[in-house]
Coordinates of C-alpha atoms in Angstrom, one line a residue:
X1 CA -20.4 -6.5 9.5
X2 CA -18.3 -6.6 6.3
X3 CA -21.4 -7.0 4.1
X4 CA -23.2 -4.1 5.8
X5 CA -20.2 -1.9 5.2
X6 CA -20.0 -2.9 1.5
X7 CA -23.7 -2.1 1.1
X8 CA -23.2 1.3 2.9
X9 CA -20.3 2.3 0.5
X10 CA -22.2 1.2 -2.6
X11 CA -25.3 3.0 -1.4
X12 CA -23.3 6.2 -0.8
X13 CA -21.9 5.8 -4.4
X14 CA -25.4 5.5 -5.8
X15 CA -26.7 8.4 -3.7
X16 CA -23.9 10.7 -4.9
X17 CA -24.5 9.7 -8.5
X18 CA -28.1 10.7 -8.2
X19 CA -27.1 14.1 -6.8
X20 CA -24.6 14.5 -9.5
X21 CA -27.1 13.8 -12.3
X22 CA -29.3 16.5 -10.9
X23 CA -26.5 18.9 -10.6
X24 CA -23.7 19.3 -13.2
X25 CA -20.3 18.1 -14.4
X26 CA -19.6 14.7 -15.9
X27 CA -20.7 11.1 -16.0
X28 CA -18.5 8.5 -17.7
X29 CA -19.1 5.0 -18.7
X30 CA -16.4 2.9 -20.4
X31 CA -16.5 -0.8 -21.4
X32 CA -13.0 -2.4 -21.5
X33 CA -11.5 -5.5 -23.0
X34 CA -7.9 -6.8 -22.9
X35 CA -5.7 -9.4 -21.2
X36 CA -5.0 -10.4 -17.6
X37 CA -1.8 -12.2 -16.4
X38 CA -2.0 -13.9 -13.0
X39 CA 1.0 -15.2 -11.0
X40 CA 0.4 -17.6 -8.1
X41 CA 3.2 -18.7 -5.8
X42 CA 2.0 -20.5 -2.7
X43 CA 4.5 -22.9 -1.2
X44 CA 1.9 -24.1 1.4
X45 CA 0.0 -25.8 -1.5
X46 CA 3.0 -26.3 -3.8
X47 CA 1.7 -23.8 -6.4
X48 CA 3.9 -21.9 -8.7
X49 CA 1.8 -20.8 -11.7
X50 CA 1.6 -18.1 -14.4
X51 CA -1.1 -17.7 -17.0
X52 CA -2.7 -15.1 -19.3
X53 CA -6.3 -14.9 -20.4
X54 CA -8.8 -12.4 -21.8
X55 CA -10.3 -9.9 -19.4
X56 CA -13.4 -7.7 -19.7
X57 CA -14.7 -4.9 -17.5
X58 CA -16.9 -1.9 -17.3
X59 CA -16.2 1.4 -15.6
X60 CA -18.5 4.1 -14.2
X61 CA -17.6 7.5 -12.8
X62 CA -19.4 10.5 -11.5
X63 CA -17.5 13.7 -11.1
X64 CA -18.2 17.0 -9.4
X65 CA -14.9 18.8 -9.3
X66 CA -15.9 20.9 -6.2
X67 CA -17.8 18.3 -4.1
X68 CA -17.1 14.7 -4.9
X69 CA -16.2 11.9 -7.3
X70 CA -17.3 8.3 -7.3
X71 CA -16.2 5.4 -9.5
X72 CA -17.0 1.7 -9.8
X73 CA -15.2 -0.9 -11.9
X74 CA -16.4 -4.5 -12.4
X75 CA -14.3 -7.0 -14.2
X76 CA -14.0 -10.7 -14.9
X77 CA -11.7 -13.3 -16.5
X78 CA -12.2 -17.0 -17.3
X79 CA -10.0 -20.0 -17.4
X80 CA -6.9 -18.4 -16.0
X81 CA -4.7 -20.7 -14.0
X82 CA -7.6 -23.1 -14.0
X83 CA -9.7 -20.4 -12.4
X84 CA -12.6 -18.0 -13.0
X85 CA -12.0 -14.5 -11.6
X86 CA -14.5 -11.8 -10.7
X87 CA -13.8 -8.4 -9.1
X88 CA -15.6 -5.2 -8.0
X89 CA -13.8 -2.0 -7.0
X90 CA -15.6 1.1 -5.8
X91 CA -14.3 4.5 -4.4
X92 CA -16.1 7.6 -3.2
X93 CA -14.2 10.8 -2.4
X94 CA -15.5 13.9 -0.8
X95 CA -13.8 17.3 -1.4
X96 CA -13.3 20.1 1.1
X97 CA -11.8 23.6 1.1
X98 CA -11.8 23.7 -2.7
X99 CA -10.0 26.5 -4.5
X100 CA -8.0 27.1 -7.6
X101 CA -4.8 25.7 -6.2
X102 CA -5.8 22.8 -4.0
X103 CA -8.5 20.8 -2.3
X104 CA -8.7 18.3 0.5
X105 CA -10.1 14.8 0.1
X106 CA -11.6 12.2 2.3
X107 CA -12.4 8.9 0.7
X108 CA -13.5 5.3 1.3
X109 CA -13.1 2.3 -1.0
X110 CA -14.0 -1.3 -1.2
X111 CA -12.7 -4.2 -3.3
X112 CA -14.2 -7.7 -3.6
X113 CA -12.3 -10.4 -5.5
X114 CA -13.4 -14.0 -6.1
X115 CA -11.1 -16.6 -7.6
X116 CA -12.7 -20.0 -8.1
X117 CA -10.1 -22.6 -9.1
X118 CA -11.0 -26.1 -10.3
X119 CA -7.6 -27.6 -11.3
X120 CA -8.6 -31.3 -11.4
X121 CA -5.4 -33.4 -11.6
X122 CA -3.4 -30.9 -13.6
X123 CA -1.3 -29.7 -10.7
X124 CA 0.2 -33.0 -9.6
X125 CA -0.1 -36.7 -10.5
X126 CA -0.5 -37.2 -6.8
X127 CA -3.9 -35.5 -6.9
X128 CA -7.2 -36.5 -8.5
X129 CA -8.7 -33.0 -7.8
X130 CA -7.8 -29.6 -6.5
X131 CA -10.5 -27.1 -5.8
X132 CA -9.9 -23.7 -4.1
X133 CA -12.4 -20.8 -3.8
X134 CA -10.6 -17.7 -2.7
X135 CA -12.6 -14.6 -1.6
X136 CA -10.7 -11.4 -0.8
X137 CA -12.6 -8.5 0.8
X138 CA -10.7 -5.2 1.2
X139 CA -11.8 -1.9 2.7
X140 CA -9.9 1.3 3.2
X141 CA -10.3 5.0 4.2
X142 CA -7.9 7.7 3.0
X143 CA -7.2 11.4 3.4
X144 CA -5.0 13.7 1.3
X145 CA -4.7 17.0 -0.5
X146 CA -4.8 17.7 -4.2
X147 CA -2.3 20.3 -5.4
X148 CA -2.8 21.8 -8.9
X149 CA -0.1 22.9 -11.3
X150 CA 0.1 24.4 -14.8
X151 CA 2.9 24.5 -17.4
X152 CA 2.0 26.0 -20.7
X153 CA -0.7 23.8 -22.2
X154 CA -0.3 21.2 -19.5
X155 CA -2.5 21.2 -16.5
X156 CA -2.3 18.7 -13.7
X157 CA -2.7 17.7 -10.1
X158 CA -0.8 15.7 -7.5
X159 CA -2.5 13.8 -4.6
X160 CA -0.4 12.3 -1.8
X161 CA -2.5 10.5 0.7
X162 CA -2.4 8.2 3.7
X163 CA -5.0 5.8 5.1
X164 CA -5.9 2.7 6.9
X165 CA -7.3 -0.6 5.6
X166 CA -8.9 -3.9 6.6
X167 CA -8.5 -7.1 4.6
X168 CA -10.3 -10.5 5.0
X169 CA -9.2 -13.5 3.0
X170 CA -11.5 -16.5 3.0
X171 CA -10.3 -19.7 1.3
X172 CA -12.2 -23.0 0.9
X173 CA -9.9 -25.8 -0.1
X174 CA -10.6 -29.4 -1.2
X175 CA -7.9 -31.8 -2.4
X176 CA -8.3 -35.4 -3.2
X177 CA -5.2 -37.6 -3.4
X178 CA -4.6 -40.7 -5.5
X179 CA -2.9 -42.5 -2.7
X180 CA -5.2 -44.1 -0.1
X181 CA -2.5 -43.4 2.5
X182 CA -2.7 -39.6 2.2
X183 CA -5.7 -38.1 3.8
X184 CA -7.8 -35.8 1.6
X185 CA -8.0 -32.2 2.5
X186 CA -11.2 -30.3 3.1
X187 CA -10.7 -27.1 5.1
X188 CA -11.7 -23.4 5.4
X189 CA -8.9 -20.9 6.2
X190 CA -9.8 -17.3 7.1
X191 CA -7.3 -14.6 7.8
X192 CA -7.9 -11.0 8.8
X193 CA -5.5 -8.1 8.9
X194 CA -5.4 -4.3 9.4
X195 CA -2.6 -2.1 8.1
X196 CA -1.8 1.4 7.0
X197 CA -1.6 2.5 3.4
X198 CA 0.0 5.4 1.5
X199 CA -0.2 6.5 -2.1
X200 CA 0.5 9.1 -4.7
X201 CA -1.7 10.0 -7.7
X202 CA -0.5 12.2 -10.6
X203 CA -2.9 13.5 -13.2
X204 CA -2.0 15.6 -16.3
X205 CA -4.1 17.0 -19.1
X206 CA -2.9 18.5 -22.4
X207 CA -5.1 20.9 -24.3
X208 CA -8.3 19.3 -23.1
X209 CA -7.9 16.1 -25.2
X210 CA -5.0 14.1 -23.8
X211 CA -5.3 12.9 -20.2
X212 CA -2.8 10.7 -18.3
X213 CA -3.1 9.3 -14.7
X214 CA -0.4 7.6 -12.7
X215 CA -1.3 6.0 -9.4
X216 CA 0.8 4.2 -6.8
X217 CA -0.2 2.7 -3.5
X218 CA 1.7 0.8 -0.8
X219 CA -0.1 -1.5 1.7
X220 CA 2.1 -2.0 4.7
X221 CA 1.2 -5.6 5.4
X222 CA 3.3 -8.0 7.5
X223 CA 5.9 -9.4 6.8
X224 CA 6.0 -7.7 3.4
X225 CA 4.7 -4.5 1.8
X226 CA 2.3 -5.0 -1.0
X227 CA 2.4 -2.7 -4.0
X228 CA 0.0 -1.6 -6.7
X229 CA 0.6 0.7 -9.7
X230 CA -1.8 2.0 -12.3
X231 CA -1.3 3.9 -15.6
X232 CA -4.2 5.4 -17.6
X233 CA -4.2 7.2 -20.9
X234 CA -7.5 8.9 -22.1
X235 CA -7.8 10.5 -25.5
X236 CA -11.0 12.6 -25.9
X237 CA -12.1 12.6 -29.6
X238 CA -15.1 14.8 -29.0
X239 CA -16.9 16.2 -25.9
X240 CA -18.9 12.9 -25.6
X241 CA -16.5 10.2 -26.9
X242 CA -13.0 9.1 -26.2
X243 CA -10.5 6.2 -26.2
X244 CA -9.0 4.8 -23.0
X245 CA -6.1 2.5 -22.1
X246 CA -5.5 1.0 -18.6
X247 CA -2.6 -0.8 -17.1
X248 CA -2.5 -2.1 -13.6
X249 CA -0.2 -4.2 -11.4
X250 CA -1.4 -5.3 -8.0
X251 CA -0.1 -7.7 -5.4
X252 CA -2.5 -9.9 -3.3
X253 CA -0.6 -11.8 -0.7
X254 CA 1.1 -14.7 -2.5
X255 CA -0.4 -13.8 -5.9
X256 CA -0.2 -10.9 -8.3
X257 CA -2.3 -9.6 -11.3
X258 CA -1.3 -7.5 -14.2
X259 CA -3.8 -6.4 -16.8
X260 CA -3.9 -4.2 -19.9
X261 CA -7.3 -3.0 -21.2
X262 CA -8.5 -0.8 -23.9
X263 CA -12.0 0.7 -24.2
X264 CA -14.3 3.4 -25.5
X265 CA -15.5 6.2 -23.2
X266 CA -18.9 7.8 -23.4
X267 CA -19.2 11.1 -21.5
X268 CA -22.3 13.0 -20.5

C-alpha cells in the first residue's frame, strides 16, 4: 500500500510537470553541495553519536502560481556516523480560489529516508560488528491559505496550514558480540504511527532578485512533538540563473539532522 501511494504521488508530480511545461511560468533545477550533521541518541542500543560529513543533492520545482506547484529533492551523504544516507522528498500543492490577496492550497507530500549503518567494532569493545539498516517512510496531506502582503519594494506571502501524516519506521538490526555468553542479535523492528501536523511558511521577495523562505512544521508524535525548520535564501543574478542557500533542521524520532547547502539555480 505504501509503495503504491509513493508511486501515485510521484506520478502526480510528473503529470503536473508535463502540464506546466506545456503551459507557462517557471521550471527550476538546482544542484546543491554542503555539509550534514547527524545526531543519534538511542538508549535502547547504547548509541550517543554526532558526526558531520559532506552532503550533495539536486532540487527540481515546477510552478504555476494560479494552479499548482510541485517540487522534488534528492540528497545523499556518505560515511556519517558509520552510515550512508539517502533521501527523497516530494510535494505537490494544488491552488484554489486564487486572487490578488490570497489562495487556498491542498497538498500531499512523501519523504523516504534510508540510513545504512555498518559500524563494525567501533561502538563498543563488547561487539565485533554492529549493522543497522533504518528505513523511514513518511506521508502527509495538508490544507491552508496563502495570504499576500506588500511593503514598499518587499512582497511576500504567509501560509499557515494543518494536516495529517503517516510514518513507518523499518529497522533491520544485526549485532555480534565478542563474548560467547551474550547471544547475538538479529531482528527486524517495525513501527507505524499516525499524527496531526501544523506549520507556517513565510516567503518574501525584494525587487525581484532577493528571495527568502522560512518554514516551520510541528509533527505531534507521542510522547514528544518533533520539529523541523528550514531557511532558504535565493539571489537571482539574471532571469535564468541564481545562487541558493539552504539550511534545515529536522528531528526523526531519536535522531536529528542539520544541513547547510549552497547551489546554483537554473530557471526556465
